[in-house]
CSV table of C-alpha atoms in Angstrom, one decimal:
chain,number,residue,atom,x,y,z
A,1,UNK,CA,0.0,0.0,0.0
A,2,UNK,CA,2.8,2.1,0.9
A,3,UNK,CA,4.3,2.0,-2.7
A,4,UNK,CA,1.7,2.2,-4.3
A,5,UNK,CA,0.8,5.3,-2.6
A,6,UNK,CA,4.1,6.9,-3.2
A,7,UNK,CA,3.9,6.4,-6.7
A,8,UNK,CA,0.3,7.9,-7.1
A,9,UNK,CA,1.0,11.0,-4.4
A,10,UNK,CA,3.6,13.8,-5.9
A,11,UNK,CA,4.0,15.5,-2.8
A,12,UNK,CA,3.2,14.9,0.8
A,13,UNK,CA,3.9,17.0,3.2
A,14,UNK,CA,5.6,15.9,6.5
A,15,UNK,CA,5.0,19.6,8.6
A,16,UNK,CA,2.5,22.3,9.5
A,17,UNK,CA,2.8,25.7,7.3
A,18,UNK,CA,3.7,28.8,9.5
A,19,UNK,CA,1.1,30.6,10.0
A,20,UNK,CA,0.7,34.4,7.8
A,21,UNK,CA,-1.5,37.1,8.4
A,22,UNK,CA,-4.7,37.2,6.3
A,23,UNK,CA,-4.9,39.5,3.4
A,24,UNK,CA,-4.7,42.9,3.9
A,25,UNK,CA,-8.6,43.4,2.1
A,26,UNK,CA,-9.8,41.2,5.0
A,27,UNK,CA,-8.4,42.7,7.8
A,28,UNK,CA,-7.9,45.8,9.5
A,29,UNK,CA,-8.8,49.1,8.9
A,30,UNK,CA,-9.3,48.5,5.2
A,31,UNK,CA,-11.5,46.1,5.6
A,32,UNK,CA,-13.7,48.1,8.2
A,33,UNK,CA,-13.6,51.0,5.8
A,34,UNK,CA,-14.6,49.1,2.4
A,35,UNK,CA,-17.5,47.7,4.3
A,36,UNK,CA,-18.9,50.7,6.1
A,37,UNK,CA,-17.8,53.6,4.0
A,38,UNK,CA,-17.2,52.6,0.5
A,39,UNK,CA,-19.5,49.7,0.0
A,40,UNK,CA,-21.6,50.8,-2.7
A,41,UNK,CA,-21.8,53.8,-5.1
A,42,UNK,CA,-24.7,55.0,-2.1
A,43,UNK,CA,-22.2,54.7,0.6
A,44,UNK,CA,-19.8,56.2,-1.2
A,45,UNK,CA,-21.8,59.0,-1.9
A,46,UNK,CA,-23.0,59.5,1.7
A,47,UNK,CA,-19.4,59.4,2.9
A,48,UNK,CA,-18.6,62.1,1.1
A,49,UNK,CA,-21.5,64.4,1.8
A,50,UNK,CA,-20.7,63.5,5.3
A,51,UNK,CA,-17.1,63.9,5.7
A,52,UNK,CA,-17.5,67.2,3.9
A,53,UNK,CA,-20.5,68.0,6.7
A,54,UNK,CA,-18.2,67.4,8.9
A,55,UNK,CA,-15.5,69.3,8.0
A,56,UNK,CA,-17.6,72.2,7.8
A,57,UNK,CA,-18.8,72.1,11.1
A,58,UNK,CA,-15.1,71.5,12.6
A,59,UNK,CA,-13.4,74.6,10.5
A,60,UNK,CA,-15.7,76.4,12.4
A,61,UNK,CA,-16.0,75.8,15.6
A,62,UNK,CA,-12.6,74.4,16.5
A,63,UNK,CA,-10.6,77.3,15.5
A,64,UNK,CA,-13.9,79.6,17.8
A,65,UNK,CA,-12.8,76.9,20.7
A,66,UNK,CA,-9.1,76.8,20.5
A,67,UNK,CA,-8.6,80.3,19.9
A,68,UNK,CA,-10.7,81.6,22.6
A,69,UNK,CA,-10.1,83.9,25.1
A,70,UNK,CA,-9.8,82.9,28.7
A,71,UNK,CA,-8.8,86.8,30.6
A,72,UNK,CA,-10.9,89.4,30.7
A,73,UNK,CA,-13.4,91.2,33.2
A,74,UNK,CA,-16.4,91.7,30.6
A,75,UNK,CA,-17.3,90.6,27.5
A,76,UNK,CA,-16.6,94.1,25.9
A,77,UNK,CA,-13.3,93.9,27.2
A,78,UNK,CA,-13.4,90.4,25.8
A,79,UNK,CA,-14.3,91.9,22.4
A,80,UNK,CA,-11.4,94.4,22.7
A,81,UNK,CA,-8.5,91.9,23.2
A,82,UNK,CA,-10.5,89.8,20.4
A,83,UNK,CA,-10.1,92.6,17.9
A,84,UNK,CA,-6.7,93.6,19.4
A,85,UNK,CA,-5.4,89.9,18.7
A,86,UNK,CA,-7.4,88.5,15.9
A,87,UNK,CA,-8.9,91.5,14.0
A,88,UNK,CA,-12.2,93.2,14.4
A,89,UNK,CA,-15.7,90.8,13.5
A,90,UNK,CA,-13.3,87.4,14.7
A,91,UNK,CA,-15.6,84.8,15.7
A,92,UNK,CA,-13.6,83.6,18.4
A,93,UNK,CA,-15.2,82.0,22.2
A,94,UNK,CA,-14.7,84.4,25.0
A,95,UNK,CA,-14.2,81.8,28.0
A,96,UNK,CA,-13.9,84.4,30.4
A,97,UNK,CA,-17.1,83.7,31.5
A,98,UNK,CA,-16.1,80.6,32.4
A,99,UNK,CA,-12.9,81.1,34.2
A,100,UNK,CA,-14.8,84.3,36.2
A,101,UNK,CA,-17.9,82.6,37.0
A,102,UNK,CA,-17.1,79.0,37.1
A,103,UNK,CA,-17.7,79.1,41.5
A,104,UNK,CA,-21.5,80.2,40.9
A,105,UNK,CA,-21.8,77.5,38.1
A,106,UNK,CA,-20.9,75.0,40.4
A,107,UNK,CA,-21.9,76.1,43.6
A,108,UNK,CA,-24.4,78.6,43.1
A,109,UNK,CA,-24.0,81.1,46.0
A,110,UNK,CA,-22.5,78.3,48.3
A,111,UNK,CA,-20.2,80.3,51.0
A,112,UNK,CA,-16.6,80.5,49.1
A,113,UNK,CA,-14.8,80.1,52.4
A,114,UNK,CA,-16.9,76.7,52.6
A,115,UNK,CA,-16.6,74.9,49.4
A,116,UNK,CA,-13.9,72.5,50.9
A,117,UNK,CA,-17.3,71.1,52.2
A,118,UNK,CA,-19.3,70.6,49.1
A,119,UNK,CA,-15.9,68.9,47.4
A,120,UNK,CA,-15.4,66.8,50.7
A,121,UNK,CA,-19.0,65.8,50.5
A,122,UNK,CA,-18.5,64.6,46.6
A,123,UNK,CA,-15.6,62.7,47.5
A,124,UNK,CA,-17.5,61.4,50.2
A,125,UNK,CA,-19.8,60.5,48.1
A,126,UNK,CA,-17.7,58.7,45.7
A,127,UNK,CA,-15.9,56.4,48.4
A,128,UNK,CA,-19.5,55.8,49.6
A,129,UNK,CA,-20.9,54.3,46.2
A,130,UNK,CA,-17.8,52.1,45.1
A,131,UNK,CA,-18.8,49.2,47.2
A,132,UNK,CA,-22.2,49.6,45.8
A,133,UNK,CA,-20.9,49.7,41.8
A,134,UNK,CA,-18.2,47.9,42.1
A,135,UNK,CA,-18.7,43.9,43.9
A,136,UNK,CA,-14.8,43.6,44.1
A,137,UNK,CA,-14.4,45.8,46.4
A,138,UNK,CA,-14.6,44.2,50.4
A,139,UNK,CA,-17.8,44.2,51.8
A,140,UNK,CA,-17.3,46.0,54.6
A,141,UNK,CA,-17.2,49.0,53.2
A,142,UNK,CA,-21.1,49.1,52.6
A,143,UNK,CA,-21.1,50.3,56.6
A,144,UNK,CA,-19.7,52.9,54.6
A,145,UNK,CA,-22.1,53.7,52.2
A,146,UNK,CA,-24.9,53.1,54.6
A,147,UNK,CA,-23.3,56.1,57.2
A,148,UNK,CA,-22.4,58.4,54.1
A,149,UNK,CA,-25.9,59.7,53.3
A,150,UNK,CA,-26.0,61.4,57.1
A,151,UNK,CA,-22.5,62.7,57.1
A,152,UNK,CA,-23.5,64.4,53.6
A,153,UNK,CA,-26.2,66.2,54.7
A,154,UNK,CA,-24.3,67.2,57.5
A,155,UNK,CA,-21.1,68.4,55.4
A,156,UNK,CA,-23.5,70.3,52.5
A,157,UNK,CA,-25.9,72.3,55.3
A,158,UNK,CA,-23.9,72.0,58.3
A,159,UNK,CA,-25.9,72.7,61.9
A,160,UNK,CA,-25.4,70.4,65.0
A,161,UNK,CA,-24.0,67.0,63.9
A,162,UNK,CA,-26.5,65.6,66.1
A,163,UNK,CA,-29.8,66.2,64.0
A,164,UNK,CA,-28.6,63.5,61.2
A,165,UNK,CA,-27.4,61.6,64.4
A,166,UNK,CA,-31.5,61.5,65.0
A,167,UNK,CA,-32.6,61.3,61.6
A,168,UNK,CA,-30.3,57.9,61.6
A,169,UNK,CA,-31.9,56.5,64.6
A,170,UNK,CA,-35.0,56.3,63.2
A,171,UNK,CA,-34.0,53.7,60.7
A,172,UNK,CA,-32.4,51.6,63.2
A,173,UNK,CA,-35.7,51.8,64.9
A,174,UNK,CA,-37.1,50.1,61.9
A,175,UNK,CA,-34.8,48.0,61.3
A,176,UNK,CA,-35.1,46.7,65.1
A,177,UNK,CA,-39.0,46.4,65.0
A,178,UNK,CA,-39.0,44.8,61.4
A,179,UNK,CA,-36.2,42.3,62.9
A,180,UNK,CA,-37.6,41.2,66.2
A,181,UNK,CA,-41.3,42.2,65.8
A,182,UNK,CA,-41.7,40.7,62.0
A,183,UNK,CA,-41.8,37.4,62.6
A,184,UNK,CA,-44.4,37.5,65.9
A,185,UNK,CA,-46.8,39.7,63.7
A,186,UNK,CA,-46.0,38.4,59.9
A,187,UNK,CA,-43.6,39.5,57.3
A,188,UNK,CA,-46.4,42.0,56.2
A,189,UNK,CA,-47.9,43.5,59.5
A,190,UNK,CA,-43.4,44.0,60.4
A,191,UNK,CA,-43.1,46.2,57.4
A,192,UNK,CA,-46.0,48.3,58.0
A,193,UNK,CA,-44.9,48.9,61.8
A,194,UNK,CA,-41.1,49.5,60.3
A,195,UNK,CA,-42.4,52.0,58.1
A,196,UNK,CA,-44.8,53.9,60.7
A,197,UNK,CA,-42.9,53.3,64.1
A,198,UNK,CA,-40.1,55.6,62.4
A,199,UNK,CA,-42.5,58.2,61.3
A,200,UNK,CA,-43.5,58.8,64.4
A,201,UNK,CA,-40.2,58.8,65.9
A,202,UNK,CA,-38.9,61.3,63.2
A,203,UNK,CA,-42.6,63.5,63.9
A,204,UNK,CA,-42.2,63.8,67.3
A,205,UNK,CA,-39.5,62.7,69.4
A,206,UNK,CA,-36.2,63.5,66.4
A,207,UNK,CA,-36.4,67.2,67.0
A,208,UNK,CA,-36.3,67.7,70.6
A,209,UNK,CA,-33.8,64.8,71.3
A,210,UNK,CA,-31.3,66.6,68.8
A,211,UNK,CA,-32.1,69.8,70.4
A,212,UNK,CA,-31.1,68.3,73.8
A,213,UNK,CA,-28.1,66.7,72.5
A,214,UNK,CA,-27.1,69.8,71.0
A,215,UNK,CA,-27.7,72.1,74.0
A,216,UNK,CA,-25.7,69.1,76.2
A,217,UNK,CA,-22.8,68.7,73.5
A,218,UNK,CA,-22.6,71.4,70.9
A,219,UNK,CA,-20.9,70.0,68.0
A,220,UNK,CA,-21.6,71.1,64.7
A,221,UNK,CA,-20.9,73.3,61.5
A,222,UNK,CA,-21.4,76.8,60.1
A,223,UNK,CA,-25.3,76.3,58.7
A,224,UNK,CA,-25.5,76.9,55.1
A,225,UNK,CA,-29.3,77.8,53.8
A,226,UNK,CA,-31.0,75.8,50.3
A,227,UNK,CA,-31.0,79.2,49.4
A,228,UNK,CA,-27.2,79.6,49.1
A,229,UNK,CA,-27.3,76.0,47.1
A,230,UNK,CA,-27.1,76.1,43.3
A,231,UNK,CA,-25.2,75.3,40.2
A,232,UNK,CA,-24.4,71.7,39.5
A,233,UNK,CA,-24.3,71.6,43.3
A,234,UNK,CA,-28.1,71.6,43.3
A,235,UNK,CA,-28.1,69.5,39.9
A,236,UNK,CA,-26.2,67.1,41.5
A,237,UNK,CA,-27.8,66.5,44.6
A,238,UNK,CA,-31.4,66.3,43.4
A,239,UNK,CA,-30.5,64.2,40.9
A,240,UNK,CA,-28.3,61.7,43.1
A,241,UNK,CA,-31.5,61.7,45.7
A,242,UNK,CA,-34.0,60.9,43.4
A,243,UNK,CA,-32.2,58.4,41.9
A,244,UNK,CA,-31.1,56.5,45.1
A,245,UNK,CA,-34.2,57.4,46.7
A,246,UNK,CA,-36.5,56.3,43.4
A,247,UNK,CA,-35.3,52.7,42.9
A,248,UNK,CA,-36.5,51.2,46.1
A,249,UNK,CA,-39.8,52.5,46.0
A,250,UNK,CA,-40.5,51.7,42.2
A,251,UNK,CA,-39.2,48.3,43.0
A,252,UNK,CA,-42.1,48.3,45.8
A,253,UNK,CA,-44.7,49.6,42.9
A,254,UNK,CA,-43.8,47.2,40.8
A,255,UNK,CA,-44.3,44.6,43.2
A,256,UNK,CA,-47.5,46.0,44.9
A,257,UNK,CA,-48.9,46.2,41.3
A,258,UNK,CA,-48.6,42.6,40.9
A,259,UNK,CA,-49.8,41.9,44.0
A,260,UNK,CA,-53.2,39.5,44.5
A,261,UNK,CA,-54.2,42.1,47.0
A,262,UNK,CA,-57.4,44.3,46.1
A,263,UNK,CA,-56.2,47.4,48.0
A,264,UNK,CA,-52.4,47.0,47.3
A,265,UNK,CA,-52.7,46.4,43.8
A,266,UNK,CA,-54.8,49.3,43.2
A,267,UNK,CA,-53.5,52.0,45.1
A,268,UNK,CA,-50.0,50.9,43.1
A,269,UNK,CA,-51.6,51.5,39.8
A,270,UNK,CA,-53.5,54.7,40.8
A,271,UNK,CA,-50.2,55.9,42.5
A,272,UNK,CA,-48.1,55.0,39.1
A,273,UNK,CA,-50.6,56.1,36.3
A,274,UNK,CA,-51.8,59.6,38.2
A,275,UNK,CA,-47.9,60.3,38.5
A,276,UNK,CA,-47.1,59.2,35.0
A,277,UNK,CA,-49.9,61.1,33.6
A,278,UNK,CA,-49.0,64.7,34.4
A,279,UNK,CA,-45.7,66.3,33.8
A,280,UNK,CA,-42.8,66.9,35.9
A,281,UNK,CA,-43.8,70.6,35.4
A,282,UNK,CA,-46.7,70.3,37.2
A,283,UNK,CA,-45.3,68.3,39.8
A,284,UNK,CA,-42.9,70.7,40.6
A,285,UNK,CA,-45.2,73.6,40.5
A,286,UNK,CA,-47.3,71.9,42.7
A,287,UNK,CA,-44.0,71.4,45.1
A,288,UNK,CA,-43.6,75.1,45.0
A,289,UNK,CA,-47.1,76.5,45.5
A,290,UNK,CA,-49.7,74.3,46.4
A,291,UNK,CA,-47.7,71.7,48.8
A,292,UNK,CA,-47.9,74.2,51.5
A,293,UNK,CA,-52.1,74.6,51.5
A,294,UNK,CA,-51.8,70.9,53.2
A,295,UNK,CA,-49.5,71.7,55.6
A,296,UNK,CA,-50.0,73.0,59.0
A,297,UNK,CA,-49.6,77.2,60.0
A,298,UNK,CA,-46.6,77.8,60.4
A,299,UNK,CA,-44.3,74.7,58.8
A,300,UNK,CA,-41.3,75.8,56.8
A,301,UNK,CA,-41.0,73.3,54.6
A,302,UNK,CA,-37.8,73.3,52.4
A,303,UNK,CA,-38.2,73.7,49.1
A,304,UNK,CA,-35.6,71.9,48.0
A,305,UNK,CA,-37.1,68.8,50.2
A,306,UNK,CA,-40.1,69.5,48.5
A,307,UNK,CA,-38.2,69.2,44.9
A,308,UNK,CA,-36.6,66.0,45.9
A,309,UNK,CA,-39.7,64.4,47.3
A,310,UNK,CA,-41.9,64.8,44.2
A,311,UNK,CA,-38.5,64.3,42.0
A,312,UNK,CA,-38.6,60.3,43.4
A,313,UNK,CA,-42.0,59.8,43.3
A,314,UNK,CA,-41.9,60.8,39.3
A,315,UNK,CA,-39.2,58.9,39.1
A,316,UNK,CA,-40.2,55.7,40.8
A,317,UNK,CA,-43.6,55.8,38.6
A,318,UNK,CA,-41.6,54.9,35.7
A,319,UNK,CA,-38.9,52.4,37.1
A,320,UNK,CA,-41.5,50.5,38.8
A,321,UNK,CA,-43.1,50.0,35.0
A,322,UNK,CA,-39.3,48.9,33.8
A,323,UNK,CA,-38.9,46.7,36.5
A,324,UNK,CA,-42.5,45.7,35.5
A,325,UNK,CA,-41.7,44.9,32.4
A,326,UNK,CA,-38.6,42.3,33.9
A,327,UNK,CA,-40.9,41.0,36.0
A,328,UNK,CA,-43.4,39.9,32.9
A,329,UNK,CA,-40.3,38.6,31.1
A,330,UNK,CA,-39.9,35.7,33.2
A,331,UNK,CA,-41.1,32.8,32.8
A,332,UNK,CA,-43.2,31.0,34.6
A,333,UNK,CA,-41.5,28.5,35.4
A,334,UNK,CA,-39.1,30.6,37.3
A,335,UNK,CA,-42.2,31.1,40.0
A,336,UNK,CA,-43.3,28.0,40.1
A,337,UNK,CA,-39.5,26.7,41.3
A,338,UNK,CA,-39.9,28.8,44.2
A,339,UNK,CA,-43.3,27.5,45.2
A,340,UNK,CA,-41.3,24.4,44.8
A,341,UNK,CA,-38.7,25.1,47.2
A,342,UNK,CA,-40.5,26.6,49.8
A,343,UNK,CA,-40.1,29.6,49.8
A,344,UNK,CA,-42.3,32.7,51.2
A,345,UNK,CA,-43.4,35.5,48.9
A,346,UNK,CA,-40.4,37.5,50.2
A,347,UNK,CA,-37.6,35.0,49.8
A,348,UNK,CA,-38.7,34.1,46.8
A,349,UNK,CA,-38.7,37.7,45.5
A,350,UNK,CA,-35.5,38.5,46.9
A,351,UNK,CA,-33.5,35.5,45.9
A,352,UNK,CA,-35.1,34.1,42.8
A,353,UNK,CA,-37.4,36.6,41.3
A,354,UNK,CA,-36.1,40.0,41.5
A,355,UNK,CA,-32.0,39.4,41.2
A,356,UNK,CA,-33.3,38.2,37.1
A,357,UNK,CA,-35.6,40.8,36.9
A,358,UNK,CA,-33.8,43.5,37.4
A,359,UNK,CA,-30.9,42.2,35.5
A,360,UNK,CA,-33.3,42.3,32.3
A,361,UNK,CA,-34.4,46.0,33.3
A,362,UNK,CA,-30.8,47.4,33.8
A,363,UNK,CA,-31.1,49.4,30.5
A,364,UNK,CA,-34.3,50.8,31.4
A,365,UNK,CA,-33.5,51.6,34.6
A,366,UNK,CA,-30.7,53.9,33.9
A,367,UNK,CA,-32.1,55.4,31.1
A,368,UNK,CA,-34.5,56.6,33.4
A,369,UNK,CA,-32.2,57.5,35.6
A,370,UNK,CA,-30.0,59.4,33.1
A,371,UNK,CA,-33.3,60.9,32.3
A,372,UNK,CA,-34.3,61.9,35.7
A,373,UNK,CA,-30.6,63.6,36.0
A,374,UNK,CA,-31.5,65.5,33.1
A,375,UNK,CA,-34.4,67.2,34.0
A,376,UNK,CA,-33.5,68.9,37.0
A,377,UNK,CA,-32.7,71.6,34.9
A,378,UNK,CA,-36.4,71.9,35.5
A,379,UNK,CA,-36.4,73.5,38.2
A,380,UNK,CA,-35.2,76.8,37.4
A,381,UNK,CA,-39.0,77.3,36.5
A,382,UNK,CA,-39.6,77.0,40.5
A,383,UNK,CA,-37.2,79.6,41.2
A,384,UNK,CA,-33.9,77.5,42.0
A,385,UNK,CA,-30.6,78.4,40.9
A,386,UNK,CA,-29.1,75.3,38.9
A,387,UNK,CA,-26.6,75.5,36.4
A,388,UNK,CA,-29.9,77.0,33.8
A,389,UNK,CA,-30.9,79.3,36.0
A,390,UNK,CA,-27.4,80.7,37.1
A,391,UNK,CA,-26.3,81.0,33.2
A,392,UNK,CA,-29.7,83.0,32.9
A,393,UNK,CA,-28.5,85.1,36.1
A,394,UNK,CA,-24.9,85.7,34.6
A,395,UNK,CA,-25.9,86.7,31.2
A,396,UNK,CA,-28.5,89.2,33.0
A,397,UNK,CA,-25.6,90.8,34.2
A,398,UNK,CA,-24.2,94.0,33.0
A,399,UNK,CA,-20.5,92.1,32.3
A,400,UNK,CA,-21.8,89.5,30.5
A,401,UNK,CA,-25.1,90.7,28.7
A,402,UNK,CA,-25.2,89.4,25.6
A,403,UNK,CA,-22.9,86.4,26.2
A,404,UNK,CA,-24.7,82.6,25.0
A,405,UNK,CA,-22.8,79.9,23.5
A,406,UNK,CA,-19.3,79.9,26.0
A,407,UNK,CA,-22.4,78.9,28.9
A,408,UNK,CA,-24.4,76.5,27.5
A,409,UNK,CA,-21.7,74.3,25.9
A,410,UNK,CA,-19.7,74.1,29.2
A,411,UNK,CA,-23.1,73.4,31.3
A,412,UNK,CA,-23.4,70.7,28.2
A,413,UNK,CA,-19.9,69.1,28.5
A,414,UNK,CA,-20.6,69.0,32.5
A,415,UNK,CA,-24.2,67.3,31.6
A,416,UNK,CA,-22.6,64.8,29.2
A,417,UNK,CA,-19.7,63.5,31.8
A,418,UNK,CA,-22.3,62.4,34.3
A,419,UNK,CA,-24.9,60.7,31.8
A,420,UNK,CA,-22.0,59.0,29.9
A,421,UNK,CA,-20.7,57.7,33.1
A,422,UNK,CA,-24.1,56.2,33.8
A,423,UNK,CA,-24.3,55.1,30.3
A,424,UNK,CA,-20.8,53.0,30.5
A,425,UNK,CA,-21.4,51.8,33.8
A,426,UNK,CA,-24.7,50.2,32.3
A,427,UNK,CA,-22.7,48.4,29.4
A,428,UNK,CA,-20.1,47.6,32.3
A,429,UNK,CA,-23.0,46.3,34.3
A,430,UNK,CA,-24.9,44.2,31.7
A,431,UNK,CA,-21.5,42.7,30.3
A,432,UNK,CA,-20.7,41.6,33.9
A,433,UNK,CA,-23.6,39.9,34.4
A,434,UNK,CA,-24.8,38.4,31.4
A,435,UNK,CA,-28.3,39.3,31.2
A,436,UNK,CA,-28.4,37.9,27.7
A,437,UNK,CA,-29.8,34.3,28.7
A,438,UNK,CA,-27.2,32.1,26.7
């Protein structure tokens, strides 16, 4: 066999070619470009328009960035070192504005002796939400994250440390009477008490207890009012509110509006479809004016608590529909296997039911969260000062009267870094944990 097969076979070959690199028309660049730009005579033609688009728009406005000018007291004295430098009618950016009012943009009218407060509290902040994002970090920083909220509010408006000390209490209240009262009275009768024996506490008993602490032990900062709060300062802190606040209680909705129970699954859909069907407009205007009519003589009632509360409860409307929407795209089955085991409605929920669902919902979720972040530009119609309304106050200003685009596109570039950070973190998020179900 062996002759005859060596006088049949020409050539046989006894080792492995070295492997090359694949043509260069099916790799690399070229290949990318061939098949997205220069496909067809169509694609070609689009390229072209667009690249020519594009160059248009860049001729213009990077040589209006780059050349800018980043000095001056005015924008008439901006227009004199303009013509000075470039010639008269240059269409150059006068930054000025920027590097002269960037405190107020940021701060708003925040106390400048104070703003090692505000930055301490966003750094705070940022240590305080790692062990959240981030599941490779120890878990022992969540005591962390779960002290940082009080120390914040205490940083930002200062007062006596021990009013936050209070307002902290209350939740260990809760969490002591849904611990050791929950299972004498059921898992539903221990989260009704958890939610009212706090209420009371924080009605009633929060205030004078830190008013005695304080008069005993007076430890505390300079107050700072809501008033002097503005700029992405107030941006950032409604939005970060709502947003933490918003996806607890829409997960609640969510649940409540599946729930077998008459009352609780109605007053969740009335709850989500009243709040849904009106604008945020109206929701803040009805923070600003008419909240008040339903409160006691006399109650000074923050406004920017007032923003934040109705802020979350837009907000949780529409993530308890997304997480809605997970919950639907289960299967069955999925239920049925923790009937099977055993479980209570709770367990099941928080070990089975919800840790999918809300794995299918993560790009809903934070789009509405990147959308809720968004619109608290909103409420410079209600009279606060964020980064809107300051750019409105600065350009009222004799200095900078007539001043438009420097403003806006930095207020812009600020809005784009937070949403884009959202935005990756969701692709981070859904790569991590595979939602797709392989």
């Amino acid at each position: 066999m062996s002759e005859v097969h060596a006088q049949t076979v020409a050539y046989v070959r006894d080792s492995m070619v070295e492997q090359r690199e694949p043509p260069l028309s099916q790799s690399g660049a070229y290949k990318w470009i061939h098949e997205n730009l220069l496909s067809s005579w169509l694609n070609v033609l689009l390229t072209i328009v667009s690249l020519w688009v594009i160059w248009v728009a860049l001729s213009h406005v990077i040589p209006w960035a780059a050349l800018g000018i980043w000095s001056a007291d005015s924008l008439a004295q901006c227009r004199e070192i303009r013509d000075e430098i470039y010639g008269a009618g240059a269409s150059v950016a006068c930054w000025a504005v920027i590097s002269e009012r960037w405190n107020q943009l940021l701060f708003g009218f925040y106390p400048p002796e104070l703003y090692w407060r505000p930055v301490l509290a966003f750094v705070v902040f940022l240590a305080a939400i790692a062990p959240v994002l981030f599941a490779s970090l120890p878990r022992k920083m969540l005591w962390g994250s779960v002290v940082a909220p009080f120390a914040l509010f205490w940083l930002i408006w200062g007062g006596s440390v021990w009013m936050p000390v209070a307002v902290a209490l209350g939740f260990v209240l809760g969490w002591a009477v849904l611990r050791f009262a929950g299972p004498a009275i059921g898992a539903l009768g221990g989260v009704v008490l958890a939610i009212v024996v706090p209420v009371l506490y924080w009605l009633f008993l929060a205030g004078p207890l830190a008013g005695g602490l304080a008069a005993a032990l007076p430890i505390g900062l300079e107050p700072v009012g809501s008033n002097d709060i503005g700029g992405f300062m107030l941006a950032t802190i409604i939005g970060v509110s709502g947003i933490i606040l918003s996806l607890p209680l829409g997960i609640v909705l969510a649940l409540g509006r599946q729930s077998d129970l008459f009352i609780i699954n109605k007053c969740s859909v009335i709850f989500i479809e009243v709040i849904r069907g009106v604008p945020l407009i109206v929701w803040l205007f009805t923070a600003s004016l008419l909240l008040n009519y339903f409160l006691p003589p006399g109650t000074n009632f923050d406004l920017m608590l007032r923003v934040i509360i109705m802020v979350t409860l837009f907000s949780s409307a529409y993530i308890a529909e997304v997480v809605r929407g997970g919950l639907a795209a289960l299967p069955k089955g999925q239920y049925e296997a923790a009937d099977a085991l055993g479980l209570d409605y709770w367990k099941s929920m928080r070990l089975i039911i919800l840790p999918q669902a809300l794995k299918i919902s993560i790009p809903g979720i934070v789009n509405t969260f990147i959308g809720l972040f968004k619109d608290t530009t909103l409420v410079v119609f209600i009279g606060l000062l964020d980064p809107i309304g300051l750019s409105n106050a600065i350009r009222a200003s004799t200095e900078w009267n007539g001043i438009y685009w420097e403003l806006f596109v930095f207020i812009g570039l600020c809005f784009f870094v937070f949403c884009f950070s959202m935005g990756r973190y969701s692709l981070f998020l859904e790569k991590k944990l595979r939602r797709e179900h392989r």
